[in-house]
Amino acid sequence: MTAEVKPAALQLTERQEARRRRILHASARLASRGGFDAVQMREVAENSGVALGTLYRYFPSKVHLLVATMQDQLQHMHETLRKRPPTEEEPAARVAQTLMRAFRALQREPHLADAMVRALTFADRSVSPEVDTVSRLTTAIILDAMGLDEAPTAEQLSAVRVIEHTWHSALITWLSGRASIAQVKIDIETVCRLIDLTAATPAR
Amino acid sequence: MTAEVKPAALQLTERQEARRRRILHASARLASRGGFDAVQMREVAENSGVALGTLYRYFPSKVHLLVATMQDQLQHMHETLRKRPPTEEEPAARVAQTLMRAFRALQREPHLADAMVRALTFADRSVSPEVDTVSRLTTAIILDAMGLDEAPTAEQLSAVRVIEHTWHSALITWLSGRASIAQVKIDIETVCRLIDLTAATPAR
DNA sequence: CGAGTCACTGGAACTCGTTCTAGGCTAGCG
DNA sequence: CGCTAGCCTAGAACGAGTTCCAGTGACTCG
């Protein structure tokens, strides 16, 4: 609840860094098996070879752990996307293409996606900083995809925010079985039209 | 998990209807005190004068209970909004006005809002039907606000879906303290421009 | 070398959602 | 009236997240 020492931020010894990696790895592995419920703190501790208390020293709650797992995965995805940027011309299409690519990656690990997204939306104020990091990463991915020459305008940043909202919420409806893959695609394409809108009207 | 008798749907005796009301009332009251965490099943049962087992017969999980609470509140809001429709001219502005009105209502009960929205996004597949009902109610409110003369086009329905996504996700960021009220307002106004977009281009 | 400090371990303990059990009350039916 | 079926009550019991505690080991400073 209060601002304790952040084991993630400040420098760790090598052994500690290795512990942290093992924990995140175990978390991701359990999550990709059975989703949010399958990530049980005792199991994570056991599988990563640390005591339960230590696990809680590194990640003060299950939600913190899963949000950190998401940071990790997003990092990977960002690098992957950097290497193979979208092929479309128009910014809107580029963003839509990028998000659909990310979506397909999530489809390959639906349980992992479930665990991470559920944690993200269930996070309360005590996890805000970590969730914010995830949000910034997502923003960076979208801005990269737009392939702008100059810095984004305020309007464009607003559009990106809305795209992120749609992205998260659409993922949730898909994960809970209330929307099909096709529906998610439509939603993404629809919201991406906002980019055209903001690009097309510099000063109307 | 399976399709049992739904106490909500099929006819209940008067005593049963009263019990259900008492439970929902207790749930809302506890929620408005301390949010999601303050709604403890034992307390709800005690405060509404039913046994724990009975509570679970009416609402098979805490999430079910809170989603039902949300249905209840949305019903109210829908009626209130019907009585005082938005004053703006343009559909986009009308929707934005309506959502901001709803948002202000939620600001008056932030804890209750927290409990309901968290439940909604945390709901897994077993709650899909109930969540779907909430979603349909929200859609109805937005479509009402648009004040269309004819049936909405497929494009307009897509826009409404995206608006809903944005609405939910923006609420979450506000509730978890990561976005200000002003920011939520901007996001809503931004996404509502999609309505103009779909209205202005019937066949371009 | 000795003492103190701090992270880590193993495991008990606590909370709250959920399930289960035994028994009691009510309503309809023979 | 007495019986049976269901619903309800009280409360125990179970599972998983979280907290706590006593002990241990390693590292640092004197």
Short mmCIF file of C-alpha atoms (C1' of nucleotides) in Angstrom, two decimals:
data_model
loop_
_atom_site.label_atom_id
_atom_site.label_comp_id
_atom_site.label_asym_id
_atom_site.label_seq_id
_atom_site.Cartn_x
_atom_site.Cartn_y
_atom_site.Cartn_z
CA MET A 1 0.00 0.00 0.00
CA THR A 2 2.79 2.42 0.84
CA ALA A 3 5.81 3.08 -1.28
CA GLU A 4 8.25 0.40 -0.21
CA VAL A 5 11.53 -0.37 -1.86
CA LYS A 6 10.86 -1.48 -5.40
CA PRO A 7 12.87 -4.64 -6.05
CA ALA A 8 12.17 -4.31 -9.76
CA ALA A 9 13.48 -0.80 -10.19
CA LEU A 10 16.63 -0.58 -8.16
CA GLN A 11 19.70 -2.58 -8.83
CA LEU A 12 19.62 -6.23 -7.77
CA THR A 13 22.43 -8.61 -7.28
CA GLU A 14 22.94 -11.24 -9.90
CA ARG A 15 21.34 -13.94 -7.79
CA GLN A 16 18.38 -11.68 -7.20
CA GLU A 17 17.99 -10.86 -10.86
CA ALA A 18 18.07 -14.57 -11.60
CA ARG A 19 15.38 -15.20 -8.96
CA ARG A 20 13.21 -12.52 -10.47
CA ARG A 21 13.58 -14.09 -13.92
CA ARG A 22 12.75 -17.54 -12.60
CA ILE A 23 9.64 -16.20 -10.95
CA LEU A 24 8.43 -14.40 -14.06
CA HIS A 25 9.16 -17.47 -16.11
CA ALA A 26 7.22 -19.75 -13.81
CA SER A 27 4.38 -17.28 -13.78
CA ALA A 28 4.16 -17.16 -17.54
CA ARG A 29 4.37 -20.93 -17.80
CA LEU A 30 1.59 -21.53 -15.33
CA ALA A 31 -0.51 -18.80 -16.91
CA SER A 32 -0.21 -20.25 -20.37
CA ARG A 33 -1.44 -23.57 -19.01
CA GLY A 34 -4.60 -22.49 -17.24
CA GLY A 35 -4.94 -18.73 -17.21
CA PHE A 36 -5.44 -16.47 -14.23
CA ASP A 37 -6.66 -19.17 -11.85
CA ALA A 38 -3.78 -21.49 -12.64
CA VAL A 39 -1.24 -18.97 -11.43
CA GLN A 40 -1.23 -19.93 -7.79
CA MET A 41 1.26 -18.17 -5.62
CA ARG A 42 2.38 -21.33 -3.83
CA GLU A 43 2.99 -23.04 -7.14
CA VAL A 44 4.85 -20.10 -8.60
CA ALA A 45 7.06 -20.08 -5.53
CA GLU A 46 7.68 -23.80 -5.70
CA ASN A 47 8.32 -23.87 -9.45
CA SER A 48 10.77 -21.03 -9.27
CA GLY A 49 12.56 -22.39 -6.24
CA VAL A 50 11.91 -19.58 -3.79
CA ALA A 51 9.95 -19.44 -0.58
CA LEU A 52 6.49 -17.98 -0.58
CA GLY A 53 7.62 -15.03 1.51
CA THR A 54 10.37 -14.26 -0.99
CA LEU A 55 7.93 -14.32 -3.86
CA TYR A 56 5.88 -11.71 -2.02
CA ARG A 57 8.97 -9.65 -1.41
CA TYR A 58 9.55 -9.47 -5.14
CA PHE A 59 5.93 -9.05 -6.17
CA PRO A 60 3.63 -7.79 -3.45
CA SER A 61 0.53 -9.46 -4.90
CA LYS A 62 -0.62 -11.86 -7.56
CA VAL A 63 -1.81 -8.94 -9.64
CA HIS A 64 1.57 -7.24 -9.39
CA LEU A 65 3.19 -10.46 -10.53
CA LEU A 66 0.94 -10.84 -13.54
CA VAL A 67 1.23 -7.21 -14.54
CA ALA A 68 4.99 -7.57 -14.40
CA THR A 69 4.64 -10.67 -16.54
CA MET A 70 2.70 -8.59 -19.01
CA GLN A 71 5.41 -5.93 -19.07
CA ASP A 72 7.85 -8.64 -19.90
CA GLN A 73 5.78 -10.02 -22.74
CA LEU A 74 5.03 -6.57 -24.14
CA GLN A 75 8.73 -5.82 -24.18
CA HIS A 76 9.27 -8.86 -26.36
CA MET A 77 6.44 -7.95 -28.66
CA HIS A 78 7.68 -4.42 -29.03
CA GLU A 79 11.08 -5.66 -30.14
CA THR A 80 9.55 -8.15 -32.52
CA LEU A 81 7.36 -5.49 -34.05
CA ARG A 82 10.27 -3.13 -34.39
CA LYS A 83 12.09 -5.69 -36.45
CA ARG A 84 9.15 -6.26 -38.77
CA PRO A 85 7.26 -2.99 -39.03
CA PRO A 86 3.84 -2.95 -40.66
CA THR A 87 3.72 -2.88 -44.43
CA GLU A 88 0.70 -0.68 -44.94
CA GLU A 89 0.97 2.92 -46.09
CA GLU A 90 -1.65 4.83 -44.16
CA PRO A 91 -1.15 5.30 -40.42
CA ALA A 92 -4.61 3.97 -39.61
CA ALA A 93 -4.01 0.81 -41.59
CA ARG A 94 -0.56 0.41 -40.09
CA VAL A 95 -1.92 0.57 -36.57
CA ALA A 96 -4.73 -1.83 -37.37
CA GLN A 97 -2.27 -4.24 -38.91
CA THR A 98 0.03 -4.04 -35.92
CA LEU A 99 -2.75 -4.62 -33.43
CA MET A 100 -4.08 -7.55 -35.38
CA ARG A 101 -0.61 -9.01 -35.40
CA ALA A 102 -0.45 -8.63 -31.64
CA PHE A 103 -3.90 -10.13 -31.40
CA ARG A 104 -2.83 -13.19 -33.34
CA ALA A 105 0.11 -13.61 -31.01
CA LEU A 106 -2.30 -13.55 -28.09
CA GLN A 107 -4.51 -16.11 -29.78
CA ARG A 108 -1.62 -18.51 -29.72
CA GLU A 109 -1.53 -18.24 -25.92
CA PRO A 110 -5.10 -17.51 -24.95
CA HIS A 111 -4.64 -18.61 -21.35
CA LEU A 112 -1.64 -16.38 -20.88
CA ALA A 113 -3.55 -13.53 -22.45
CA ASP A 114 -6.42 -14.18 -20.09
CA ALA A 115 -4.21 -14.06 -17.04
CA MET A 116 -2.47 -10.88 -18.04
CA VAL A 117 -5.49 -8.94 -19.20
CA ARG A 118 -7.58 -9.98 -16.22
CA ALA A 119 -4.82 -8.87 -13.91
CA LEU A 120 -4.53 -5.59 -15.72
CA THR A 121 -8.19 -4.70 -15.41
CA PHE A 122 -8.50 -6.03 -11.89
CA ALA A 123 -5.58 -3.99 -10.66
CA ASP A 124 -6.45 -1.45 -8.01
CA ARG A 125 -4.65 1.75 -7.12
CA SER A 126 -1.74 -0.03 -5.46
CA VAL A 127 -0.67 -1.34 -8.86
CA SER A 128 -1.10 1.94 -10.73
CA PRO A 129 2.57 2.57 -11.41
CA GLU A 130 3.05 -0.84 -12.94
CA VAL A 131 -0.13 -0.61 -14.97
CA ASP A 132 0.99 2.78 -16.16
CA THR A 133 4.19 1.25 -17.44
CA VAL A 134 2.19 -1.25 -19.43
CA SER A 135 0.09 1.56 -20.79
CA ARG A 136 3.13 3.52 -21.85
CA LEU A 137 4.53 0.49 -23.59
CA THR A 138 1.31 0.02 -25.49
CA THR A 139 1.25 3.67 -26.47
CA ALA A 140 4.79 3.39 -27.72
CA ILE A 141 3.88 0.39 -29.84
CA ILE A 142 0.97 2.20 -31.43
CA LEU A 143 2.94 5.38 -32.05
CA ASP A 144 5.70 3.34 -33.61
CA ALA A 145 3.18 1.69 -35.85
CA MET A 146 1.83 5.03 -37.02
CA GLY A 147 5.25 5.80 -38.40
CA LEU A 148 4.94 9.54 -37.97
CA ASP A 149 7.56 11.90 -39.26
CA GLU A 150 6.97 14.48 -36.58
CA ALA A 151 5.89 14.39 -32.98
CA PRO A 152 2.24 13.41 -32.59
CA THR A 153 -0.31 16.15 -32.11
CA ALA A 154 -2.52 16.33 -29.05
CA GLU A 155 -5.40 15.12 -31.17
CA GLN A 156 -3.44 12.14 -32.31
CA LEU A 157 -2.51 11.28 -28.76
CA SER A 158 -6.18 11.37 -27.84
CA ALA A 159 -6.92 9.03 -30.68
CA VAL A 160 -4.21 6.69 -29.46
CA ARG A 161 -5.71 6.71 -25.99
CA VAL A 162 -9.08 5.74 -27.38
CA ILE A 163 -7.48 3.02 -29.45
CA GLU A 164 -5.87 1.62 -26.33
CA HIS A 165 -9.18 1.67 -24.52
CA THR A 166 -10.82 -0.18 -27.36
CA TRP A 167 -7.97 -2.63 -27.59
CA HIS A 168 -8.16 -3.59 -23.92
CA SER A 169 -11.89 -3.78 -23.77
CA ALA A 170 -12.19 -5.70 -27.00
CA LEU A 171 -9.65 -8.20 -25.68
CA ILE A 172 -11.75 -8.68 -22.58
CA THR A 173 -14.92 -9.35 -24.53
CA TRP A 174 -13.04 -11.82 -26.67
CA LEU A 175 -11.45 -13.58 -23.70
CA SER A 176 -14.76 -13.92 -21.93
CA GLY A 177 -16.28 -15.40 -25.04
CA ARG A 178 -18.68 -12.55 -25.73
CA ALA A 179 -17.07 -11.44 -28.97
CA SER A 180 -15.63 -13.38 -31.89
CA ILE A 181 -12.25 -12.84 -33.41
CA ALA A 182 -13.95 -11.28 -36.39
CA GLN A 183 -15.78 -8.87 -34.15
CA VAL A 184 -12.55 -7.79 -32.48
CA LYS A 185 -11.08 -7.18 -35.92
CA ILE A 186 -13.98 -4.96 -36.87
CA ASP A 187 -13.74 -3.01 -33.64
CA ILE A 188 -10.06 -2.38 -34.14
CA GLU A 189 -10.54 -1.29 -37.70
CA THR A 190 -13.40 0.96 -36.69
CA VAL A 191 -11.48 2.73 -33.98
CA CYS A 192 -8.43 3.14 -36.17
CA ARG A 193 -10.46 5.37 -38.46
CA LEU A 194 -10.06 7.96 -35.75
CA ILE A 195 -6.47 8.31 -36.83
CA ASP A 196 -7.47 9.30 -40.33
CA LEU A 197 -9.84 11.77 -38.79
CA THR A 198 -7.19 13.49 -36.77
CA ALA A 199 -4.66 13.38 -39.57
CA ALA A 200 -7.03 14.72 -42.17
CA THR A 201 -8.13 17.75 -40.20
CA PRO A 202 -5.03 19.66 -39.14
CA ALA A 203 -7.01 22.89 -38.67
CA ARG A 204 -10.54 22.70 -39.82
CA MET B 1 -21.45 -23.74 -14.26
CA THR B 2 -24.35 -25.53 -15.95
CA ALA B 3 -27.71 -23.98 -16.72
CA GLU B 4 -29.57 -24.29 -13.49
CA VAL B 5 -32.88 -22.69 -12.76
CA LYS B 6 -32.35 -18.95 -12.93
CA PRO B 7 -33.99 -17.39 -9.90
CA ALA B 8 -33.85 -14.02 -11.60
CA ALA B 9 -35.58 -15.00 -14.78
CA LEU B 10 -38.43 -17.26 -13.83
CA GLN B 11 -41.23 -16.23 -11.59
CA LEU B 12 -40.49 -16.02 -7.91
CA THR B 13 -42.86 -15.97 -5.03
CA GLU B 14 -43.38 -12.66 -3.32
CA ARG B 15 -41.12 -13.60 -0.42
CA GLN B 16 -38.44 -14.65 -2.85
CA GLU B 17 -38.69 -11.44 -4.82
CA ALA B 18 -38.38 -9.53 -1.57
CA ARG B 19 -35.31 -11.54 -0.61
CA ARG B 20 -33.72 -10.81 -3.93
CA ARG B 21 -34.37 -7.10 -3.50
CA ARG B 22 -32.93 -7.12 0.00
CA ILE B 23 -29.81 -8.84 -1.23
CA LEU B 24 -29.28 -6.38 -4.08
CA HIS B 25 -29.90 -3.51 -1.74
CA ALA B 26 -27.39 -4.75 0.80
CA SER B 27 -24.90 -5.34 -1.98
CA ALA B 28 -25.24 -1.79 -3.29
CA ARG B 29 -25.00 -0.34 0.18
CA LEU B 30 -21.84 -2.20 1.07
CA ALA B 31 -20.36 -1.42 -2.33
CA SER B 32 -20.97 2.29 -1.98
CA ARG B 33 -19.13 2.21 1.34
CA GLY B 34 -15.94 0.48 0.37
CA GLY B 35 -16.06 -0.75 -3.20
CA PHE B 36 -15.43 -4.25 -4.45
CA ASP B 37 -13.58 -5.48 -1.40
CA ALA B 38 -16.23 -4.26 1.01
CA VAL B 39 -18.85 -6.47 -0.59
CA GLN B 40 -18.22 -9.60 1.44
CA MET B 41 -20.58 -12.43 0.89
CA ARG B 42 -21.04 -13.17 4.59
CA GLU B 43 -21.87 -9.54 5.24
CA VAL B 44 -24.28 -9.32 2.36
CA ALA B 45 -26.03 -12.40 3.65
CA GLU B 46 -26.19 -11.07 7.18
CA ASN B 47 -27.31 -7.58 6.17
CA SER B 48 -30.07 -8.90 3.98
CA GLY B 49 -31.22 -11.46 6.51
CA VAL B 50 -30.61 -14.62 4.53
CA ALA B 51 -28.28 -17.53 5.08
CA LEU B 52 -25.06 -17.71 3.15
CA GLY B 53 -26.25 -20.74 1.26
CA THR B 54 -29.38 -18.89 0.20
CA LEU B 55 -27.38 -15.95 -1.06
CA TYR B 56 -25.45 -18.38 -3.25
CA ARG B 57 -28.68 -19.90 -4.48
CA TYR B 58 -29.78 -16.50 -5.74
CA PHE B 59 -26.40 -15.34 -7.04
CA PRO B 60 -23.91 -18.10 -7.75
CA SER B 61 -20.86 -15.91 -7.14
CA LYS B 62 -19.81 -12.50 -5.94
CA VAL B 63 -19.29 -11.39 -9.49
CA HIS B 64 -22.77 -12.51 -10.44
CA LEU B 65 -24.13 -10.52 -7.54
CA LEU B 66 -22.29 -7.36 -8.49
CA VAL B 67 -23.15 -7.64 -12.15
CA ALA B 68 -26.79 -8.01 -11.15
CA THR B 69 -26.37 -4.94 -8.99
CA MET B 70 -25.07 -3.13 -12.01
CA GLN B 71 -28.04 -4.24 -14.10
CA ASP B 72 -30.24 -2.77 -11.44
CA GLN B 73 -28.45 0.56 -11.38
CA LEU B 74 -28.29 0.78 -15.15
CA GLN B 75 -32.02 0.22 -15.31
CA HIS B 76 -32.52 3.23 -13.08
CA MET B 77 -30.15 5.34 -15.09
CA HIS B 78 -31.83 4.40 -18.33
CA GLU B 79 -35.19 5.54 -17.01
CA THR B 80 -33.75 8.76 -15.66
CA LEU B 81 -32.10 9.51 -18.96
CA ARG B 82 -35.28 8.76 -20.84
CA LYS B 83 -37.08 11.37 -18.84
CA ARG B 84 -34.45 14.03 -19.51
CA PRO B 85 -33.01 13.36 -22.92
CA PRO B 86 -29.87 15.20 -24.00
CA THR B 87 -30.31 18.73 -25.27
CA GLU B 88 -27.67 18.78 -27.95
CA GLU B 89 -28.47 18.64 -31.63
CA GLU B 90 -25.83 16.45 -33.20
CA PRO B 91 -25.84 12.73 -32.39
CA ALA B 92 -22.19 12.76 -31.38
CA ALA B 93 -22.70 15.60 -28.96
CA ARG B 94 -25.86 13.99 -27.61
CA VAL B 95 -24.02 10.76 -26.84
CA ALA B 96 -21.12 12.60 -25.26
CA GLN B 97 -23.50 14.61 -23.14
CA THR B 98 -25.35 11.51 -22.02
CA LEU B 99 -22.19 9.64 -21.11
CA MET B 100 -20.85 12.58 -19.18
CA ARG B 101 -24.10 12.73 -17.30
CA ALA B 102 -23.76 9.07 -16.44
CA PHE B 103 -20.18 9.68 -15.49
CA ARG B 104 -21.17 12.42 -13.07
CA ALA B 105 -23.67 10.07 -11.50
CA LEU B 106 -20.90 7.54 -10.99
CA GLN B 107 -18.67 10.19 -9.47
CA ARG B 108 -21.21 10.63 -6.73
CA GLU B 109 -20.76 6.97 -5.79
CA PRO B 110 -17.21 6.16 -6.75
CA HIS B 111 -17.00 3.09 -4.53
CA LEU B 112 -20.14 1.63 -5.98
CA ALA B 113 -18.84 2.36 -9.46
CA ASP B 114 -15.60 0.62 -8.58
CA ALA B 115 -17.34 -2.50 -7.38
CA MET B 116 -19.58 -2.77 -10.39
CA VAL B 117 -17.00 -2.04 -13.05
CA ARG B 118 -14.40 -4.30 -11.49
CA ALA B 119 -16.91 -7.10 -11.36
CA LEU B 120 -17.84 -6.50 -14.96
CA THR B 121 -14.32 -6.72 -16.28
CA PHE B 122 -13.33 -9.55 -13.99
CA ALA B 123 -16.26 -11.68 -15.02
CA ASP B 124 -15.31 -14.92 -16.69
CA ARG B 125 -17.30 -17.01 -19.12
CA SER B 126 -19.73 -18.25 -16.50
CA VAL B 127 -21.13 -14.74 -16.18
CA SER B 128 -21.34 -14.02 -19.88
CA PRO B 129 -25.12 -13.95 -20.14
CA GLU B 130 -25.42 -11.42 -17.34
CA VAL B 131 -22.61 -9.29 -18.67
CA ASP B 132 -24.25 -9.41 -22.06
CA THR B 133 -27.40 -8.01 -20.53
CA VAL B 134 -25.44 -5.12 -19.11
CA SER B 135 -23.87 -4.57 -22.49
CA ARG B 136 -27.24 -4.52 -24.21
CA LEU B 137 -28.52 -2.00 -21.70
CA THR B 138 -25.55 0.24 -22.34
CA THR B 139 -26.03 -0.05 -26.08
CA ALA B 140 -29.68 0.87 -25.66
CA ILE B 141 -28.75 3.96 -23.68
CA ILE B 142 -26.30 5.12 -26.32
CA LEU B 143 -28.68 4.44 -29.19
CA ASP B 144 -31.40 6.32 -27.36
CA ALA B 145 -29.05 9.22 -26.90
CA MET B 146 -28.25 9.33 -30.60
CA GLY B 147 -31.88 10.02 -31.27
CA LEU B 148 -31.92 8.39 -34.67
CA ASP B 149 -34.93 8.56 -36.89
CA GLU B 150 -34.24 5.23 -38.55
CA ALA B 151 -32.64 2.01 -37.50
CA PRO B 152 -28.89 2.35 -37.00
CA THR B 153 -26.60 1.21 -39.80
CA ALA B 154 -24.02 -1.49 -39.32
CA GLU B 155 -21.37 1.20 -39.28
CA GLN B 156 -23.15 3.06 -36.56
CA LEU B 157 -23.44 -0.08 -34.49
CA SER B 158 -19.72 -0.59 -34.84
CA ALA B 159 -19.14 2.93 -33.64
CA VAL B 160 -21.39 2.29 -30.67
CA ARG B 161 -19.41 -0.82 -29.82
CA VAL B 162 -16.20 1.14 -29.84
CA ILE B 163 -17.79 3.84 -27.71
CA GLU B 164 -18.77 1.20 -25.19
CA HIS B 165 -15.26 -0.17 -25.15
CA THR B 166 -13.87 3.28 -24.55
CA TRP B 167 -16.44 4.02 -21.90
CA HIS B 168 -15.61 0.92 -19.88
CA SER B 169 -11.89 1.23 -20.20
CA ALA B 170 -11.87 4.95 -19.46
CA LEU B 171 -13.89 4.26 -16.34
CA ILE B 172 -11.33 1.74 -15.21
CA THR B 173 -8.44 4.10 -15.68
CA TRP B 174 -10.33 6.77 -13.77
CA LEU B 175 -11.27 4.39 -10.95
CA SER B 176 -7.74 3.19 -10.54
CA GLY B 177 -6.52 6.78 -10.37
CA ARG B 178 -4.57 6.71 -13.60
CA ALA B 179 -6.74 9.22 -15.45
CA SER B 180 -8.37 12.43 -14.34
CA ILE B 181 -11.98 13.34 -14.83
CA ALA B 182 -10.92 15.80 -17.49
CA GLN B 183 -9.05 13.07 -19.30
CA VAL B 184 -12.09 10.82 -19.31
CA LYS B 185 -14.12 13.67 -20.75
CA ILE B 186 -11.63 14.13 -23.56
CA ASP B 187 -11.60 10.43 -24.32
CA ILE B 188 -15.36 10.31 -24.51
CA GLU B 189 -15.53 13.31 -26.74
CA THR B 190 -12.81 11.91 -28.94
CA VAL B 191 -14.49 8.58 -29.47
CA CYS B 192 -17.86 10.21 -30.09
CA ARG B 193 -16.44 11.80 -33.20
CA LEU B 194 -16.68 8.35 -34.72
CA ILE B 195 -20.40 8.90 -34.86
CA ASP B 196 -20.03 11.95 -37.04
CA LEU B 197 -17.75 9.94 -39.21
CA THR B 198 -20.25 7.19 -39.79
CA ALA B 199 -23.13 9.61 -40.20
CA ALA B 200 -21.33 11.88 -42.62
CA THR B 201 -20.25 9.16 -45.03
CA PRO B 202 -23.33 7.22 -46.08
CA ALA B 203 -21.59 5.96 -49.22
CA ARG B 204 -18.37 7.69 -49.92
"C1'" DC C 1 37.24 -13.54 14.97
"C1'" DG C 2 32.64 -11.62 16.64
"C1'" DA C 3 28.40 -9.16 16.14
"C1'" DG C 4 24.95 -7.23 13.67
"C1'" DT C 5 22.14 -6.87 9.50
"C1'" DC C 6 19.44 -8.37 5.95
"C1'" DA C 7 17.54 -11.51 2.52
"C1'" DC C 8 15.76 -16.09 2.34
"C1'" DT C 9 13.46 -20.46 4.08
"C1'" DG C 10 9.75 -23.35 5.85
"C1'" DG C 11 5.64 -23.38 7.52
"C1'" DA C 12 1.78 -21.88 10.44
"C1'" DA C 13 -2.02 -18.75 10.58
"C1'" DC C 14 -5.61 -15.63 8.97
"C1'" DT C 15 -9.24 -13.96 5.59
"C1'" DC C 16 -12.73 -14.40 2.45
"C1'" DG C 17 -15.02 -16.80 -1.54
"C1'" DT C 18 -17.19 -20.99 -2.11
"C1'" DT C 19 -19.05 -25.62 -1.01
"C1'" DC C 20 -21.15 -28.95 1.91
"C1'" DT C 21 -24.05 -31.01 5.67
"C1'" DA C 22 -27.71 -31.61 8.88
"C1'" DG C 23 -31.80 -30.20 10.28
"C1'" DG C 24 -36.16 -27.27 10.27
"C1'" DC C 25 -40.10 -24.93 8.08
"C1'" DT C 26 -43.76 -24.48 4.59
"C1'" DA C 27 -46.88 -25.81 1.04
"C1'" DG C 28 -49.30 -28.80 -1.46
"C1'" DC C 29 -51.30 -33.48 -1.79
"C1'" DG C 30 -53.21 -37.78 -0.58
"C1'" DC D 1 -54.28 -34.96 9.44
"C1'" DG D 2 -49.89 -36.77 8.06
"C1'" DC D 3 -46.25 -37.04 4.15
"C1'" DT D 4 -43.17 -35.59 0.90
"C1'" DA D 5 -40.58 -32.07 -1.67
"C1'" DG D 6 -38.28 -27.93 -1.70
"C1'" DC D 7 -36.44 -23.97 0.14
"C1'" DC D 8 -34.11 -22.00 4.03
"C1'" DT D 9 -30.93 -21.65 8.22
"C1'" DA D 10 -26.77 -22.24 10.88
"C1'" DG D 11 -22.52 -23.37 10.68
"C1'" DA D 12 -18.55 -26.34 9.56
"C1'" DA D 13 -15.15 -27.13 6.09
"C1'" DC D 14 -12.13 -26.30 2.17
"C1'" DG D 15 -9.03 -23.56 -1.07
"C1'" DA D 16 -6.13 -19.86 -2.39
"C1'" DG D 17 -4.17 -15.15 -1.52
"C1'" DT D 18 -1.79 -12.93 1.97
"C1'" DT D 19 0.62 -12.18 6.34
"C1'" DC D 20 3.55 -13.50 10.07
"C1'" DC D 21 7.18 -15.66 12.64
"C1'" DA D 22 11.25 -18.17 14.07
"C1'" DG D 23 15.31 -19.73 12.35
"C1'" DT D 24 19.35 -19.83 9.10
"C1'" DG D 25 22.91 -18.33 6.24
"C1'" DA D 26 25.81 -14.90 4.09
"C1'" DC D 27 27.95 -10.61 4.08
"C1'" DT D 28 29.82 -6.37 6.33
"C1'" DC D 29 31.85 -3.69 9.72
"C1'" DG D 30 34.49 -3.37 13.77
#
